[in-house]
Amino acid sequence: MRKIWDIPGGIHPPENKRQSNATPIASVPLPEELILPLTQHIGTPALSLVAVGDHVLKGQKIAEAGGALSAALHAPSSGVVKAIEDRPSNHPSGLDAASIVIQCDGDDKWTQLTGCDNYLSLDPSELLNKIHQAGIAGLGGAGFPTAVKLQARQKIHTLIINGTECEPYITADDTLMRQHAPDIIRGSQLLAYILGATQIVIGIEDNKPEAIDTIRQAAQSAHSAIDVVDFPTKYPSGGEKQLIQILTGKEVASGNLPADMGIVVQNVGTAFAAYRAARFGEPLIQRVTTVVGESLSRQGNVQALIGTPIKHLLQAHGYQPSNNSRIIMGGPMMGFTLKCIEAPLIKTSNCVLAPSHSEMPPPSPASPCIRCGLCAEACPASLLPQQLFWYAQAENYPALTQHNLFDCIECGACSYVCPSNLPLVQYYRAAKGDIKRQQQEKEKSDLSRQRFEFRKQRLAKAEAEKEAKRLARKKAAEQAKLKLANTGDPSAENNAASNSAEATLKTHSSNEKDSRMRNLASAQQRLQNAQNKLRTAESHDETETRLSALAAAVKQAEQKLREAQAKVDASEQASDNEQQNAQQTPQQSPQQSQQQSQQRTVDSLKKRLKAAEQKLAEARTNNEASINALQLGTEKLSAKLKDAESELNHIVASAKLNEEQTLEAAPQKNAAELAIEKAQAKTGNLSAMSRGEKALAQIAALESRLQKARIKLDKAQHEQSDHVDALRNGVEKLEQKLKQAREQGS
Amino acid sequence: MPLLNLSSPHAHSSNSTASVMLSVALATLPAALVLSYFFGWGTLINVVLSISFCLSLECFALYLRKRPILFYLKDNSALVTAVLIALSVPPYAPWWLLAIGCLFAIVIAKHLYGGLGYNPFNPAMVAYVVLIISFPLPMSQWPVAQSLQDANAQLPNFLDSLSLVFASRENIDAYTAATPLDVFKQNSSAMVEELYKNSATFSQAKFAGVAWEWVNLAFLAGGLFLLYKKVFTWHAPLSMLAALALMSALFYDGGSSSSGGSPLFHCFSGASMFGAFFIITDPVSSATSRRGKIIFGASIGLLVFVIRLWGNYPDALAFSVLLLNFAAPFIDYYTQPRAYGHSKKPPINSENTK
């Protein structure tokens, strides 16, 4: 005798097995149509191989496995494929599922099957393929594709054949064992051969003495060392983990599979089907099902075709709908209710339970949990159901996980004993679903966060590169300017070092024209810089005040550019500027010193920028973490902003000075210079203006520019110039800017 | 008619809260009878008064809370609380004492906390503690046991009993006597052996103390019945009695004048058996796991002995129970059983601190 162990908890609900196990397995008349959902197993749906209108033979494959974890489907009878469509499913969700519907022709004509007399001489992989091709999925209820389970990577030493059938009412395995014991033994040997298992244990609860006897005899006559073990009846001994504990005393570690401890458990029905597949090439197209319940006039086990509508099955047993309020697929402990009886019988359907009203009255209302602990006493997994219930109500998911919610096998023992009639399992299922969903969402958000951070990094890098290039250009221009200034007259020193805002003050240098051209270039550069800054600031969501300040800077730079342009033009016209130059030079001196100090600040800022640039470059060459790069980016930004600020101040200051100067120098200026000074004054005014005024001025400036641009465009169009497109773009841009300015102004 | 769509399991045992509560109430019958035998009508008056107070207060509280009155009244939980209060208050206690006790038990300790299943404290013990602190005199006036009666001390007849409860309590002293625990507590010089010889409470007793040994035996019988009916498990009662016995054995001190009393004396005196089987087994307010129940029970046993020996009160069940009611969630937290497939106890705080 093999030593057996006890499991903690467990219950003894009324067995209710007599109703169905007294008679041999009967048959059901062929239904008119068979409905075969493409998902009857755990895993990916099968892929249909037939089209509507195809004629199929009994046993013909109509859908193949849709992936590694999937099972094929076969026509349970001959007929025509009537439809491939969504039909009510045999699933707890009650949702419709894609199904192949076969209109039976009544001939029940078999396809050609390839059997094998000496199947044990075949290679295990070949047998595995036969089982795979036969579409066998765990017949005990879970529907795990059998071939996948038999392909365990781990070394398997023990095969346990589960004949426990601990659920009340169900006797499908019981009668199968009684009537087909030799085939079950052969099937067990076949499975052990495929697995390479050295030990076969068949576990049966002691409430099935006939089955135990026949299986023992069959095992003896097969001269095999199969261990047939009976153990005390207790629900849920038939759970995979519980059966392993009963037969080996070991527990499957949480999160592990039995295969991890060298054990594979298969249902007796699965062993039987595997034998039929290997020996006769017979696919899984029928199964033994218990049809039971007091709303039926005849109860018992039937050999039913997969796909038989439950309605057909019930009607064949004298179903009285008036005396029935729920149809349960499976047993009363773990079965689920059908939403409509048009759903078909599937591979995992071991029982159709149609109880009468008195047999299973509607549940009484739940009362509060009194923490009596009966549930904890009944739990086969040694959980604390009352605590889980408490936490499930509070949706305290961390506590639920900590209380091992996921080790709950949903056997229903806790709900069964609960004096408060609490639907505990329902709470656990809901909580499990919520936790899983939460985890999925967390994974998803983690992923998108990673993506976002990567994008940010990438953008910062691109920005830094652009900035580096820009600075390099600026520096080169600056150096060129310096060089030029050094080779020129003394006043050019000031000129080269100054901003474009001071451009007007250097109209009287000796090489006037050159310096003006340089001023023009530098003004252009400044405008570009200011625009860049504004754009970066915009993309970095700076405060409104800073944005408007920068926008004003851009405006001013534009103005300067125009002035510089005008000056260049003017210098060509003017010829008598020398005297004025001489007059103006002394006036310049205080301004010069100021400009020089400002120049120093700008220079130092530039240095800082350069240093930041270097740091960034270093970080890049050293492949430092992204954080460093980002930090440098921020540093740079702040430096840049400071730069902009100082520049702004600078411009304002110089503009004011210019204003004064204009007043002083006005009488001496020629017409061209007057125009320039006017523009200068306007700039000064602009900076002094309020925001609204500024906006208005801006709008006006833009309007005039737009007008000019339009005229140019018209001209170009008229002349059919090549620049039409570019000009049109320019006009469009200006229009946009104007619109924006108006929006801001309003 | 559409088919019912229900979640498994579809089968249910015939067990219900109402039947569990009724079993508990019925299991107190032997003790109620023994108490009546020794102390007269007082116990029965207590029971009747307490049940009527508790049930009406329960109705009132349910009405205020807008709950279905009949549905909740039928769960018999108020009945159990009523019986437990009735048996813990001395017979012939004034009616208002019971009324106040019931008010505290049902309205404050139970319904203000959310009703059945949500009360952190045992309602009957809350009532007892409130009464013994607020009204120590009537709460300690236990009548003299019938077997000890002489010409001077007679149990009141039924009418006298009613008048004691509802009218004048001037004569109450005529009927009262020290309980065995009182006797032991007040002993300051006598050796245990002397005490047993001199005090009628012990000299006329079979093994522990007159009347109380039988009361405790009756509670034990009722408790064993409930144990057999699987209303609760053995863990809490046994560990409480074991702790009490162990402590008294440790401090028996060879029967000297400073002895704490024998284990037998402690287990069969006062509220020991009542507490072990009817109070600390209250599922709502006690620890849930098996290990938790053992810790819960043993701690109560320990505290009972500590207060009996060194405290101000002759008995200490209510205080000990309330203290451990506080600790029950804490005990639960650290005594989670090892679940299937887990090699060790679940790591505490591993998830919660996140």
mmCIF file of N, CA, C and O in Angstrom, chain B residues 259-318:
data_model
loop_
_atom_site.group_PDB
_atom_site.id
_atom_site.type_symbol
_atom_site.label_atom_id
_atom_site.label_comp_id
_atom_site.label_asym_id
_atom_site.label_seq_id
_atom_site.Cartn_x
_atom_site.Cartn_y
_atom_site.Cartn_z
ATOM 1 N N SER B 259 -0.092 32.142 48.360
ATOM 2 C CA SER B 259 -0.339 31.312 47.176
ATOM 3 C C SER B 259 -1.428 31.925 46.303
ATOM 4 O O SER B 259 -2.341 32.586 46.785
ATOM 5 N N GLY B 260 -1.288 31.685 45.003
ATOM 6 C CA GLY B 260 -2.295 32.206 44.071
ATOM 7 C C GLY B 260 -3.482 31.284 43.907
ATOM 8 O O GLY B 260 -4.467 31.631 43.270
ATOM 9 N N GLY B 261 -3.398 30.102 44.474
ATOM 10 C CA GLY B 261 -4.494 29.142 44.308
ATOM 11 C C GLY B 261 -4.123 28.065 43.305
ATOM 12 O O GLY B 261 -3.269 28.290 42.444
ATOM 13 N N SER B 262 -4.752 26.931 43.412
ATOM 14 C CA SER B 262 -4.378 25.790 42.574
ATOM 15 C C SER B 262 -4.933 25.948 41.162
ATOM 16 O O SER B 262 -5.889 26.689 40.945
ATOM 17 N N PRO B 263 -4.338 25.239 40.209
ATOM 18 C CA PRO B 263 -4.861 25.278 38.834
ATOM 19 C C PRO B 263 -6.326 24.875 38.772
ATOM 20 O O PRO B 263 -7.117 25.499 38.076
ATOM 21 N N LEU B 264 -6.692 23.851 39.515
ATOM 22 C CA LEU B 264 -8.074 23.382 39.500
ATOM 23 C C LEU B 264 -9.005 24.490 39.989
ATOM 24 O O LEU B 264 -10.059 24.757 39.410
ATOM 25 N N PHE B 265 -8.576 25.153 41.065
ATOM 26 C CA PHE B 265 -9.354 26.253 41.628
ATOM 27 C C PHE B 265 -9.567 27.353 40.592
ATOM 28 O O PHE B 265 -10.667 27.851 40.387
ATOM 29 N N HIS B 266 -8.485 27.710 39.885
ATOM 30 C CA HIS B 266 -8.592 28.811 38.936
ATOM 31 C C HIS B 266 -9.438 28.447 37.722
ATOM 32 O O HIS B 266 -10.205 29.266 37.219
ATOM 33 N N CYS B 267 -9.279 27.222 37.245
ATOM 34 C CA CYS B 267 -10.028 26.845 36.042
ATOM 35 C C CYS B 267 -11.508 26.692 36.324
ATOM 36 O O CYS B 267 -12.323 26.821 35.413
ATOM 37 N N PHE B 268 -11.862 26.409 37.574
ATOM 38 C CA PHE B 268 -13.276 26.193 37.868
ATOM 39 C C PHE B 268 -13.845 27.259 38.793
ATOM 40 O O PHE B 268 -14.766 27.013 39.548
ATOM 41 N N SER B 269 -13.250 28.440 38.751
ATOM 42 C CA SER B 269 -13.779 29.539 39.554
ATOM 43 C C SER B 269 -14.164 30.697 38.641
ATOM 44 O O SER B 269 -13.633 30.820 37.534
ATOM 45 N N GLY B 270 -15.049 31.510 39.182
ATOM 46 C CA GLY B 270 -15.417 32.725 38.457
ATOM 47 C C GLY B 270 -15.877 32.439 37.046
ATOM 48 O O GLY B 270 -16.632 31.513 36.791
ATOM 49 N N ALA B 271 -15.348 33.239 36.125
ATOM 50 C CA ALA B 271 -15.822 33.167 34.749
ATOM 51 C C ALA B 271 -14.893 32.361 33.859
ATOM 52 O O ALA B 271 -14.924 32.518 32.638
ATOM 53 N N SER B 272 -14.073 31.499 34.445
ATOM 54 C CA SER B 272 -13.053 30.805 33.646
ATOM 55 C C SER B 272 -13.651 30.046 32.475
ATOM 56 O O SER B 272 -13.299 30.277 31.316
ATOM 57 N N MET B 273 -14.573 29.121 32.754
ATOM 58 C CA MET B 273 -15.122 28.285 31.684
ATOM 59 C C MET B 273 -16.061 29.092 30.774
ATOM 60 O O MET B 273 -16.085 28.899 29.563
ATOM 61 N N PHE B 274 -16.797 29.994 31.417
ATOM 62 C CA PHE B 274 -17.676 30.891 30.660
ATOM 63 C C PHE B 274 -16.846 31.660 29.628
ATOM 64 O O PHE B 274 -17.168 31.701 28.432
ATOM 65 N N GLY B 275 -15.742 32.197 30.119
ATOM 66 C CA GLY B 275 -14.880 32.964 29.225
ATOM 67 C C GLY B 275 -14.252 32.100 28.153
ATOM 68 O O GLY B 275 -14.252 32.451 26.970
ATOM 69 N N ALA B 276 -13.754 30.933 28.582
ATOM 70 C CA ALA B 276 -13.018 30.081 27.645
ATOM 71 C C ALA B 276 -13.898 29.616 26.491
ATOM 72 O O ALA B 276 -13.439 29.518 25.358
ATOM 73 N N PHE B 277 -15.157 29.319 26.775
ATOM 74 C CA PHE B 277 -15.996 28.733 25.723
ATOM 75 C C PHE B 277 -17.041 29.675 25.135
ATOM 76 O O PHE B 277 -17.556 29.418 24.059
ATOM 77 N N PHE B 278 -17.368 30.731 25.863
ATOM 78 C CA PHE B 278 -18.446 31.580 25.349
ATOM 79 C C PHE B 278 -18.015 33.010 25.023
ATOM 80 O O PHE B 278 -18.699 33.695 24.311
ATOM 81 N N ILE B 279 -16.903 33.422 25.585
ATOM 82 C CA ILE B 279 -16.497 34.809 25.352
ATOM 83 C C ILE B 279 -15.327 34.891 24.369
ATOM 84 O O ILE B 279 -15.425 35.543 23.327
ATOM 85 N N ILE B 280 -14.264 34.190 24.678
ATOM 86 C CA ILE B 280 -13.092 34.364 23.795
ATOM 87 C C ILE B 280 -13.295 33.629 22.467
ATOM 88 O O ILE B 280 -12.520 33.815 21.541
ATOM 89 N N THR B 281 -14.335 32.834 22.358
ATOM 90 C CA THR B 281 -14.613 32.173 21.087
ATOM 91 C C THR B 281 -15.508 33.027 20.198
ATOM 92 O O THR B 281 -15.829 32.609 19.091
ATOM 93 N N ASP B 282 -15.882 34.209 20.688
ATOM 94 C CA ASP B 282 -16.648 35.123 19.831
ATOM 95 C C ASP B 282 -15.792 35.408 18.604
ATOM 96 O O ASP B 282 -14.706 35.968 18.715
ATOM 97 N N PRO B 283 -16.257 34.978 17.437
ATOM 98 C CA PRO B 283 -15.382 35.065 16.260
ATOM 99 C C PRO B 283 -15.100 36.497 15.816
ATOM 100 O O PRO B 283 -14.018 36.800 15.357
ATOM 101 N N VAL B 284 -16.095 37.360 15.996
ATOM 102 C CA VAL B 284 -15.965 38.703 15.417
ATOM 103 C C VAL B 284 -14.770 39.443 15.989
ATOM 104 O O VAL B 284 -14.003 40.069 15.267
ATOM 105 N N SER B 285 -14.638 39.348 17.322
ATOM 106 C CA SER B 285 -13.641 40.204 17.959
ATOM 107 C C SER B 285 -12.348 39.476 18.303
ATOM 108 O O SER B 285 -11.469 40.052 18.924
ATOM 109 N N SER B 286 -12.233 38.201 17.915
ATOM 110 C CA SER B 286 -11.009 37.485 18.282
ATOM 111 C C SER B 286 -10.119 37.287 17.060
ATOM 112 O O SER B 286 -10.455 37.690 15.957
ATOM 113 N N ALA B 287 -8.987 36.679 17.292
ATOM 114 C CA ALA B 287 -8.048 36.416 16.206
ATOM 115 C C ALA B 287 -8.590 35.303 15.312
ATOM 116 O O ALA B 287 -9.424 34.510 15.742
ATOM 117 N N THR B 288 -8.113 35.237 14.080
ATOM 118 C CA THR B 288 -8.739 34.315 13.135
ATOM 119 C C THR B 288 -7.956 33.033 12.860
ATOM 120 O O THR B 288 -8.542 31.971 12.807
ATOM 121 N N SER B 289 -6.659 33.136 12.662
ATOM 122 C CA SER B 289 -5.930 31.920 12.297
ATOM 123 C C SER B 289 -5.767 31.033 13.521
ATOM 124 O O SER B 289 -5.956 31.476 14.654
ATOM 125 N N ARG B 290 -5.396 29.784 13.282
ATOM 126 C CA ARG B 290 -5.264 28.856 14.410
ATOM 127 C C ARG B 290 -4.181 29.326 15.385
ATOM 128 O O ARG B 290 -4.385 29.359 16.591
ATOM 129 N N ARG B 291 -3.052 29.673 14.828
ATOM 130 C CA ARG B 291 -1.968 30.146 15.701
ATOM 131 C C ARG B 291 -2.403 31.420 16.408
ATOM 132 O O ARG B 291 -2.098 31.628 17.586
ATOM 133 N N GLY B 292 -3.116 32.249 15.673
ATOM 134 C CA GLY B 292 -3.600 33.497 16.251
ATOM 135 C C GLY B 292 -4.530 33.224 17.417
ATOM 136 O O GLY B 292 -4.450 33.873 18.461
ATOM 137 N N LYS B 293 -5.391 32.234 17.257
ATOM 138 C CA LYS B 293 -6.330 31.910 18.328
ATOM 139 C C LYS B 293 -5.591 31.388 19.557
ATOM 140 O O LYS B 293 -5.976 31.670 20.692
ATOM 141 N N ILE B 294 -4.546 30.612 19.301
ATOM 142 C CA ILE B 294 -3.774 30.093 20.437
ATOM 143 C C ILE B 294 -3.134 31.247 21.207
ATOM 144 O O ILE B 294 -3.218 31.325 22.438
ATOM 145 N N ILE B 295 -2.539 32.164 20.477
ATOM 146 C CA ILE B 295 -1.908 33.316 21.128
ATOM 147 C C ILE B 295 -2.960 34.158 21.853
ATOM 148 O O ILE B 295 -2.771 34.574 22.999
ATOM 149 N N PHE B 296 -4.077 34.359 21.173
ATOM 150 C CA PHE B 296 -5.178 35.144 21.736
ATOM 151 C C PHE B 296 -5.659 34.520 23.053
ATOM 152 O O PHE B 296 -5.727 35.191 24.084
ATOM 153 N N GLY B 297 -5.953 33.222 23.003
ATOM 154 C CA GLY B 297 -6.472 32.519 24.179
ATOM 155 C C GLY B 297 -5.464 32.507 25.318
ATOM 156 O O GLY B 297 -5.789 32.815 26.477
ATOM 157 N N ALA B 298 -4.226 32.176 24.994
ATOM 158 C CA ALA B 298 -3.205 32.072 26.030
ATOM 159 C C ALA B 298 -2.975 33.424 26.691
ATOM 160 O O ALA B 298 -2.807 33.505 27.916
ATOM 161 N N SER B 299 -2.986 34.484 25.892
ATOM 162 C CA SER B 299 -2.765 35.811 26.471
ATOM 163 C C SER B 299 -3.889 36.161 27.432
ATOM 164 O O SER B 299 -3.656 36.754 28.496
ATOM 165 N N ILE B 300 -5.101 35.786 27.062
ATOM 166 C CA ILE B 300 -6.229 36.079 27.951
ATOM 167 C C ILE B 300 -6.090 35.289 29.248
ATOM 168 O O ILE B 300 -6.256 35.830 30.354
ATOM 169 N N GLY B 301 -5.726 34.007 29.123
ATOM 170 C CA GLY B 301 -5.531 33.179 30.314
ATOM 171 C C GLY B 301 -4.494 33.799 31.244
ATOM 172 O O GLY B 301 -4.685 33.895 32.467
ATOM 173 N N LEU B 302 -3.415 34.260 30.643
ATOM 174 C CA LEU B 302 -2.339 34.879 31.406
ATOM 175 C C LEU B 302 -2.820 36.133 32.127
ATOM 176 O O LEU B 302 -2.609 36.312 33.328
ATOM 177 N N LEU B 303 -3.517 36.988 31.373
ATOM 178 C CA LEU B 303 -3.994 38.245 31.952
ATOM 179 C C LEU B 303 -5.014 37.992 33.057
ATOM 180 O O LEU B 303 -5.009 38.679 34.081
ATOM 181 N N VAL B 304 -5.880 37.013 32.834
ATOM 182 C CA VAL B 304 -6.883 36.695 33.853
ATOM 183 C C VAL B 304 -6.186 36.362 35.157
ATOM 184 O O VAL B 304 -6.522 36.883 36.235
ATOM 185 N N PHE B 305 -5.167 35.535 35.064
ATOM 186 C CA PHE B 305 -4.476 35.142 36.291
ATOM 187 C C PHE B 305 -3.764 36.333 36.922
ATOM 188 O O PHE B 305 -3.829 36.535 38.135
ATOM 189 N N VAL B 306 -3.116 37.115 36.084
ATOM 190 C CA VAL B 306 -2.365 38.269 36.598
ATOM 191 C C VAL B 306 -3.299 39.215 37.346
ATOM 192 O O VAL B 306 -2.996 39.660 38.466
ATOM 193 N N ILE B 307 -4.445 39.494 36.763
ATOM 194 C CA ILE B 307 -5.351 40.444 37.420
ATOM 195 C C ILE B 307 -5.993 39.826 38.655
ATOM 196 O O ILE B 307 -6.165 40.482 39.677
ATOM 197 N N ARG B 308 -6.302 38.535 38.549
ATOM 198 C CA ARG B 308 -6.895 37.876 39.722
ATOM 199 C C ARG B 308 -5.935 37.932 40.908
ATOM 200 O O ARG B 308 -6.340 38.168 42.050
ATOM 201 N N LEU B 309 -4.663 37.693 40.635
ATOM 202 C CA LEU B 309 -3.705 37.580 41.735
ATOM 203 C C LEU B 309 -3.219 38.948 42.202
ATOM 204 O O LEU B 309 -3.142 39.202 43.390
ATOM 205 N N TRP B 310 -2.893 39.814 41.224
ATOM 206 C CA TRP B 310 -2.261 41.076 41.625
ATOM 207 C C TRP B 310 -3.121 42.308 41.378
ATOM 208 O O TRP B 310 -2.732 43.413 41.716
ATOM 209 N N GLY B 311 -4.252 42.124 40.758
ATOM 210 C CA GLY B 311 -5.082 43.281 40.426
ATOM 211 C C GLY B 311 -6.058 43.621 41.531
ATOM 212 O O GLY B 311 -6.065 43.011 42.598
ATOM 213 N N ASN B 312 -6.909 44.588 41.250
ATOM 214 C CA ASN B 312 -7.871 45.045 42.241
ATOM 215 C C ASN B 312 -9.182 44.287 42.168
ATOM 216 O O ASN B 312 -9.992 44.359 43.073
ATOM 217 N N TYR B 313 -9.404 43.621 41.054
ATOM 218 C CA TYR B 313 -10.680 42.944 40.876
ATOM 219 C C TYR B 313 -10.523 41.452 41.142
ATOM 220 O O TYR B 313 -9.500 40.860 40.809
ATOM 221 N N PRO B 314 -11.543 40.848 41.754
ATOM 222 C CA PRO B 314 -11.457 39.414 42.027
ATOM 223 C C PRO B 314 -11.428 38.600 40.735
ATOM 224 O O PRO B 314 -10.749 37.583 40.655
ATOM 225 N N ASP B 315 -12.192 39.054 39.709
ATOM 226 C CA ASP B 315 -12.130 38.332 38.435
ATOM 227 C C ASP B 315 -11.754 39.318 37.348
ATOM 228 O O ASP B 315 -11.914 40.527 37.513
ATOM 229 N N ALA B 316 -11.299 38.786 36.227
ATOM 230 C CA ALA B 316 -10.629 39.676 35.295
ATOM 231 C C ALA B 316 -10.905 39.361 33.854
ATOM 232 O O ALA B 316 -10.229 39.859 32.971
ATOM 233 N N LEU B 317 -11.893 38.538 33.629
ATOM 234 C CA LEU B 317 -12.102 38.074 32.259
ATOM 235 C C LEU B 317 -12.382 39.237 31.296
ATOM 236 O O LEU B 317 -11.752 39.353 30.245
ATOM 237 N N ALA B 318 -13.314 40.093 31.685
ATOM 238 C CA ALA B 318 -13.749 41.145 30.771
ATOM 239 C C ALA B 318 -12.593 42.051 30.364
ATOM 240 O O ALA B 318 -12.420 42.372 29.191
#
